[in-house]
Amino acid sequence: MNKLTLKQIAIPLVTLAIICFMYFGPITRTIFENLIISAVIIIANYIEYNGKPFAALGFQREKFNVKNLLVFAPLTAFGLFVFYVFALVPGIEMLTGVPITYTNTAQLKGNLPTTITWLLVIWATAAFGEEIIFRGYFVRQFVKFFGDSKISLLINMLIFCSFFGYMHMQQGITGQIVATTVGALFFIIFYLRKYDLWFMIMIHGFFNTLGILSFYFGLA
């Protein structure tokens, strides 16, 4: 691991403080919170990496192609969704004895305008927003500070996947455990894909799209 400069240490600490204030401070949370935080992260990376904010997050130009993003990513998302529906959620519900809570999803059933709105919001705030924050920034910054040895990666995954799960508190304890597990799977894929953030954004987006469509068609 290369020796870090003062700028490489100070800017992430300030950015982390801003993120914590946005999530846990006295200001009212909104659905656009992740987009605001993502903008803060991009600005911070612009300063830290001398005008090149996206490469450090994992936006790899050479992997931005149709095969990766519109073939492999949807297939991976579909496989994860099948595991989520038929194994993960039932297994965690059996463990906790508490059903997962899906807030306000009843309004999606047969309601195309609302469903389209949800899809746009989910792609912006979850697919792009959460992936930039949790995988692109938190995971990558941890690797920058502590390297990518097996023990470092394990600690990295435990910390930020638990945080990812905690941020899904609206889904109840079962939803938090499920989200933590999904976050861990996302982390593993991100690592195996050599920190390809485009791929993760598409997986996250397609995964959530399948969920939204299942509510629209009354399958969940």
Tab-separated table of C-alpha atoms in Angstrom:
chain	number	residue	atom	x	y	z
A	1	MET	CA	0.000	0.000	0.000
A	2	ASN	CA	1.363	3.356	-1.029
A	3	LYS	CA	1.963	6.078	1.527
A	4	LEU	CA	-1.073	8.345	1.675
A	5	THR	CA	-0.861	12.102	1.436
A	6	LEU	CA	-2.601	14.490	3.827
A	7	LYS	CA	-5.164	15.236	1.107
A	8	GLN	CA	-5.919	11.526	0.653
A	9	ILE	CA	-6.569	11.232	4.382
A	10	ALA	CA	-8.340	14.502	5.166
A	11	ILE	CA	-10.802	14.583	2.268
A	12	PRO	CA	-12.284	11.109	2.957
A	13	LEU	CA	-12.637	11.956	6.665
A	14	VAL	CA	-14.487	15.175	5.875
A	15	THR	CA	-16.624	13.342	3.326
A	16	LEU	CA	-17.461	10.626	5.853
A	17	ALA	CA	-18.506	13.294	8.366
A	18	ILE	CA	-20.825	14.868	5.787
A	19	ILE	CA	-22.330	11.478	4.931
A	20	CYS	CA	-22.936	10.683	8.617
A	21	PHE	CA	-24.568	14.089	9.084
A	22	MET	CA	-26.819	13.480	6.065
A	23	TYR	CA	-27.875	10.056	7.321
A	24	PHE	CA	-28.029	10.633	11.074
A	25	GLY	CA	-28.131	14.410	11.583
A	26	PRO	CA	-31.160	16.531	12.461
A	27	ILE	CA	-32.085	17.299	8.854
A	28	THR	CA	-35.155	15.590	7.386
A	29	ARG	CA	-34.333	12.606	5.207
A	30	THR	CA	-35.671	12.581	1.629
A	31	ILE	CA	-35.761	10.063	-1.216
A	32	PHE	CA	-33.057	12.117	-2.944
A	33	GLU	CA	-30.640	11.846	-0.030
A	34	ASN	CA	-28.456	9.251	-1.774
A	35	LEU	CA	-28.206	11.448	-4.866
A	36	ILE	CA	-27.027	14.392	-2.758
A	37	ILE	CA	-24.460	12.196	-1.003
A	38	SER	CA	-23.327	10.793	-4.360
A	39	ALA	CA	-22.766	14.342	-5.607
A	40	VAL	CA	-20.721	15.097	-2.475
A	41	ILE	CA	-18.632	11.971	-3.094
A	42	ILE	CA	-17.977	12.875	-6.725
A	43	ILE	CA	-16.888	16.382	-5.716
A	44	ALA	CA	-14.645	14.939	-2.985
A	45	ASN	CA	-13.095	12.505	-5.449
A	46	TYR	CA	-12.631	15.301	-7.969
A	47	ILE	CA	-10.512	17.137	-5.411
A	48	GLU	CA	-8.695	14.058	-4.119
A	49	TYR	CA	-7.861	12.589	-7.514
A	50	ASN	CA	-7.005	15.809	-9.331
A	51	GLY	CA	-10.037	16.173	-11.555
A	52	LYS	CA	-10.604	12.443	-12.179
A	53	PRO	CA	-13.408	11.477	-9.793
A	54	PHE	CA	-14.980	8.481	-11.518
A	55	ALA	CA	-12.155	5.989	-12.056
A	56	ALA	CA	-11.494	5.780	-8.300
A	57	LEU	CA	-15.132	4.765	-7.759
A	58	GLY	CA	-14.857	1.875	-10.224
A	59	PHE	CA	-16.356	3.396	-13.362
A	60	GLN	CA	-14.201	1.460	-15.818
A	61	ARG	CA	-14.551	2.627	-19.409
A	62	GLU	CA	-13.291	-0.629	-20.914
A	63	LYS	CA	-16.069	-2.590	-19.181
A	64	PHE	CA	-18.840	-0.242	-20.296
A	65	ASN	CA	-20.225	-2.436	-23.081
A	66	VAL	CA	-23.453	-4.138	-24.101
A	67	LYS	CA	-22.368	-7.672	-23.203
A	68	ASN	CA	-21.428	-6.760	-19.630
A	69	LEU	CA	-24.246	-4.371	-18.874
A	70	LEU	CA	-27.202	-5.751	-20.823
A	71	VAL	CA	-26.429	-9.490	-20.870
A	72	PHE	CA	-24.232	-10.590	-17.954
A	73	ALA	CA	-25.592	-8.066	-15.426
A	74	PRO	CA	-29.303	-8.876	-16.004
A	75	LEU	CA	-28.582	-12.622	-15.898
A	76	THR	CA	-26.678	-12.218	-12.632
A	77	ALA	CA	-29.477	-10.064	-11.208
A	78	PHE	CA	-32.059	-12.676	-12.201
A	79	GLY	CA	-30.065	-15.432	-10.487
A	80	LEU	CA	-29.740	-13.329	-7.337
A	81	PHE	CA	-33.444	-12.516	-7.398
A	82	VAL	CA	-34.420	-16.184	-7.649
A	83	PHE	CA	-32.152	-16.931	-4.676
A	84	TYR	CA	-33.649	-13.939	-2.824
A	85	VAL	CA	-37.267	-15.011	-3.365
A	86	PHE	CA	-37.024	-18.766	-2.922
A	87	ALA	CA	-34.203	-19.169	-0.408
A	88	LEU	CA	-32.950	-16.021	1.305
A	89	VAL	CA	-36.169	-14.303	2.391
A	90	PRO	CA	-37.977	-17.524	3.453
A	91	GLY	CA	-34.866	-18.691	5.298
A	92	ILE	CA	-34.415	-15.434	7.225
A	93	GLU	CA	-38.147	-15.224	7.983
A	94	MET	CA	-37.992	-18.751	9.406
A	95	LEU	CA	-34.947	-17.765	11.472
A	96	THR	CA	-36.441	-14.566	12.911
A	97	GLY	CA	-40.096	-15.566	12.930
A	98	VAL	CA	-40.910	-12.105	11.541
A	99	PRO	CA	-42.056	-11.470	7.952
A	100	ILE	CA	-40.128	-8.927	5.914
A	101	THR	CA	-41.813	-5.508	5.726
A	102	TYR	CA	-42.313	-3.908	2.307
A	103	THR	CA	-43.467	-0.327	2.860
A	104	ASN	CA	-46.176	1.183	0.600
A	105	THR	CA	-45.799	-1.517	-2.053
A	106	ALA	CA	-49.543	-2.287	-2.176
A	107	GLN	CA	-50.047	0.876	-4.235
A	108	LEU	CA	-47.949	-0.619	-7.043
A	109	LYS	CA	-50.322	-3.461	-7.876
A	110	GLY	CA	-51.776	-2.772	-11.337
A	111	ASN	CA	-50.778	0.902	-11.098
A	112	LEU	CA	-48.521	1.568	-14.089
A	113	PRO	CA	-47.814	5.315	-13.549
A	114	THR	CA	-46.822	4.752	-9.915
A	115	THR	CA	-44.735	1.727	-10.862
A	116	ILE	CA	-42.847	3.687	-13.535
A	117	THR	CA	-42.206	6.482	-11.017
A	118	TRP	CA	-40.886	3.973	-8.493
A	119	LEU	CA	-38.629	2.395	-11.110
A	120	LEU	CA	-37.109	5.767	-12.002
A	121	VAL	CA	-36.577	6.637	-8.339
A	122	ILE	CA	-35.136	3.198	-7.528
A	123	TRP	CA	-32.672	3.298	-10.424
A	124	ALA	CA	-31.513	6.785	-9.432
A	125	THR	CA	-31.353	6.454	-5.649
A	126	ALA	CA	-30.612	2.747	-5.136
A	127	ALA	CA	-28.861	1.490	-8.272
A	128	PHE	CA	-26.737	4.582	-8.821
A	129	GLY	CA	-26.878	6.239	-5.394
A	130	GLU	CA	-26.323	3.256	-3.108
A	131	GLU	CA	-23.698	1.678	-5.366
A	132	ILE	CA	-21.676	4.899	-5.571
A	133	ILE	CA	-21.865	5.295	-1.788
A	134	PHE	CA	-21.449	1.742	-0.503
A	135	ARG	CA	-19.419	-0.079	-3.137
A	136	GLY	CA	-17.792	2.733	-5.077
A	137	TYR	CA	-16.810	4.924	-2.139
A	138	PHE	CA	-16.889	3.073	1.189
A	139	VAL	CA	-15.437	-0.195	-0.089
A	140	ARG	CA	-12.836	1.460	-2.321
A	141	GLN	CA	-11.729	3.930	0.336
A	142	PHE	CA	-11.340	1.111	2.858
A	143	VAL	CA	-9.139	-0.746	0.380
A	144	LYS	CA	-7.130	2.433	-0.175
A	145	PHE	CA	-6.465	2.778	3.547
A	146	PHE	CA	-6.144	-0.865	4.589
A	147	GLY	CA	-5.369	-2.823	1.425
A	148	ASP	CA	-7.130	-5.866	0.008
A	149	SER	CA	-5.708	-8.739	2.025
A	150	LYS	CA	-8.208	-11.453	2.957
A	151	ILE	CA	-8.644	-10.185	6.520
A	152	SER	CA	-8.979	-6.592	5.315
A	153	LEU	CA	-11.622	-7.579	2.773
A	154	LEU	CA	-13.514	-9.577	5.397
A	155	ILE	CA	-13.583	-6.620	7.808
A	156	ASN	CA	-14.491	-4.328	4.924
A	157	MET	CA	-17.434	-6.547	3.997
A	158	LEU	CA	-18.666	-6.971	7.575
A	159	ILE	CA	-18.618	-3.234	8.320
A	160	PHE	CA	-20.212	-1.864	5.194
A	161	CYS	CA	-22.633	-4.704	4.506
A	162	SER	CA	-23.915	-4.377	8.074
A	163	PHE	CA	-24.272	-0.640	7.531
A	164	PHE	CA	-26.054	-1.320	4.230
A	165	GLY	CA	-28.440	-3.631	6.065
A	166	TYR	CA	-28.986	-1.144	8.871
A	167	MET	CA	-30.019	1.514	6.352
A	168	HIS	CA	-32.913	-0.741	5.326
A	169	MET	CA	-34.472	-0.473	8.796
A	170	GLN	CA	-37.878	0.310	7.249
A	171	GLN	CA	-38.061	-3.375	6.259
A	172	GLY	CA	-37.851	-4.570	9.850
A	173	ILE	CA	-35.262	-6.858	11.421
A	174	THR	CA	-35.807	-9.529	8.762
A	175	GLY	CA	-35.360	-6.978	5.989
A	176	GLN	CA	-32.170	-5.680	7.596
A	177	ILE	CA	-30.643	-9.165	7.762
A	178	VAL	CA	-31.729	-9.864	4.185
A	179	ALA	CA	-30.258	-6.548	2.998
A	180	THR	CA	-27.005	-7.287	4.849
A	181	THR	CA	-26.774	-10.636	3.080
A	182	VAL	CA	-27.560	-9.112	-0.316
A	183	GLY	CA	-24.950	-6.435	0.410
A	184	ALA	CA	-22.405	-9.181	1.108
A	185	LEU	CA	-23.229	-10.867	-2.206
A	186	PHE	CA	-22.883	-7.518	-3.984
A	187	PHE	CA	-19.530	-7.006	-2.258
A	188	ILE	CA	-18.257	-10.401	-3.436
A	189	ILE	CA	-19.374	-9.724	-7.012
A	190	PHE	CA	-17.766	-6.266	-6.900
A	191	TYR	CA	-14.493	-7.807	-5.758
A	192	LEU	CA	-14.588	-10.654	-8.292
A	193	ARG	CA	-15.333	-8.158	-11.053
A	194	LYS	CA	-12.245	-6.211	-10.001
A	195	TYR	CA	-14.255	-3.255	-8.662
A	196	ASP	CA	-16.405	-2.739	-11.772
A	197	LEU	CA	-19.011	-0.250	-10.533
A	198	TRP	CA	-20.940	-0.102	-13.818
A	199	PHE	CA	-21.659	-3.819	-13.457
A	200	MET	CA	-22.875	-3.384	-9.878
A	201	ILE	CA	-25.156	-0.493	-10.780
A	202	MET	CA	-26.812	-2.580	-13.477
A	203	ILE	CA	-27.161	-5.636	-11.228
A	204	HIS	CA	-28.689	-3.517	-8.463
A	205	GLY	CA	-31.027	-1.778	-10.902
A	206	PHE	CA	-32.245	-4.967	-12.580
A	207	PHE	CA	-32.577	-6.743	-9.215
A	208	ASN	CA	-34.802	-3.970	-7.866
A	209	THR	CA	-36.714	-3.789	-11.148
A	210	LEU	CA	-37.677	-7.452	-10.805
A	211	GLY	CA	-38.893	-6.700	-7.286
A	212	ILE	CA	-40.967	-3.714	-8.353
A	213	LEU	CA	-42.494	-5.625	-11.266
A	214	SER	CA	-43.420	-8.496	-8.954
A	215	PHE	CA	-45.405	-6.041	-6.843
A	216	TYR	CA	-47.004	-4.525	-9.967
A	217	PHE	CA	-48.202	-7.919	-11.169
A	218	GLY	CA	-49.318	-8.949	-7.687
A	219	LEU	CA	-46.770	-11.754	-7.364
A	220	ALA	CA	-45.398	-10.606	-4.002
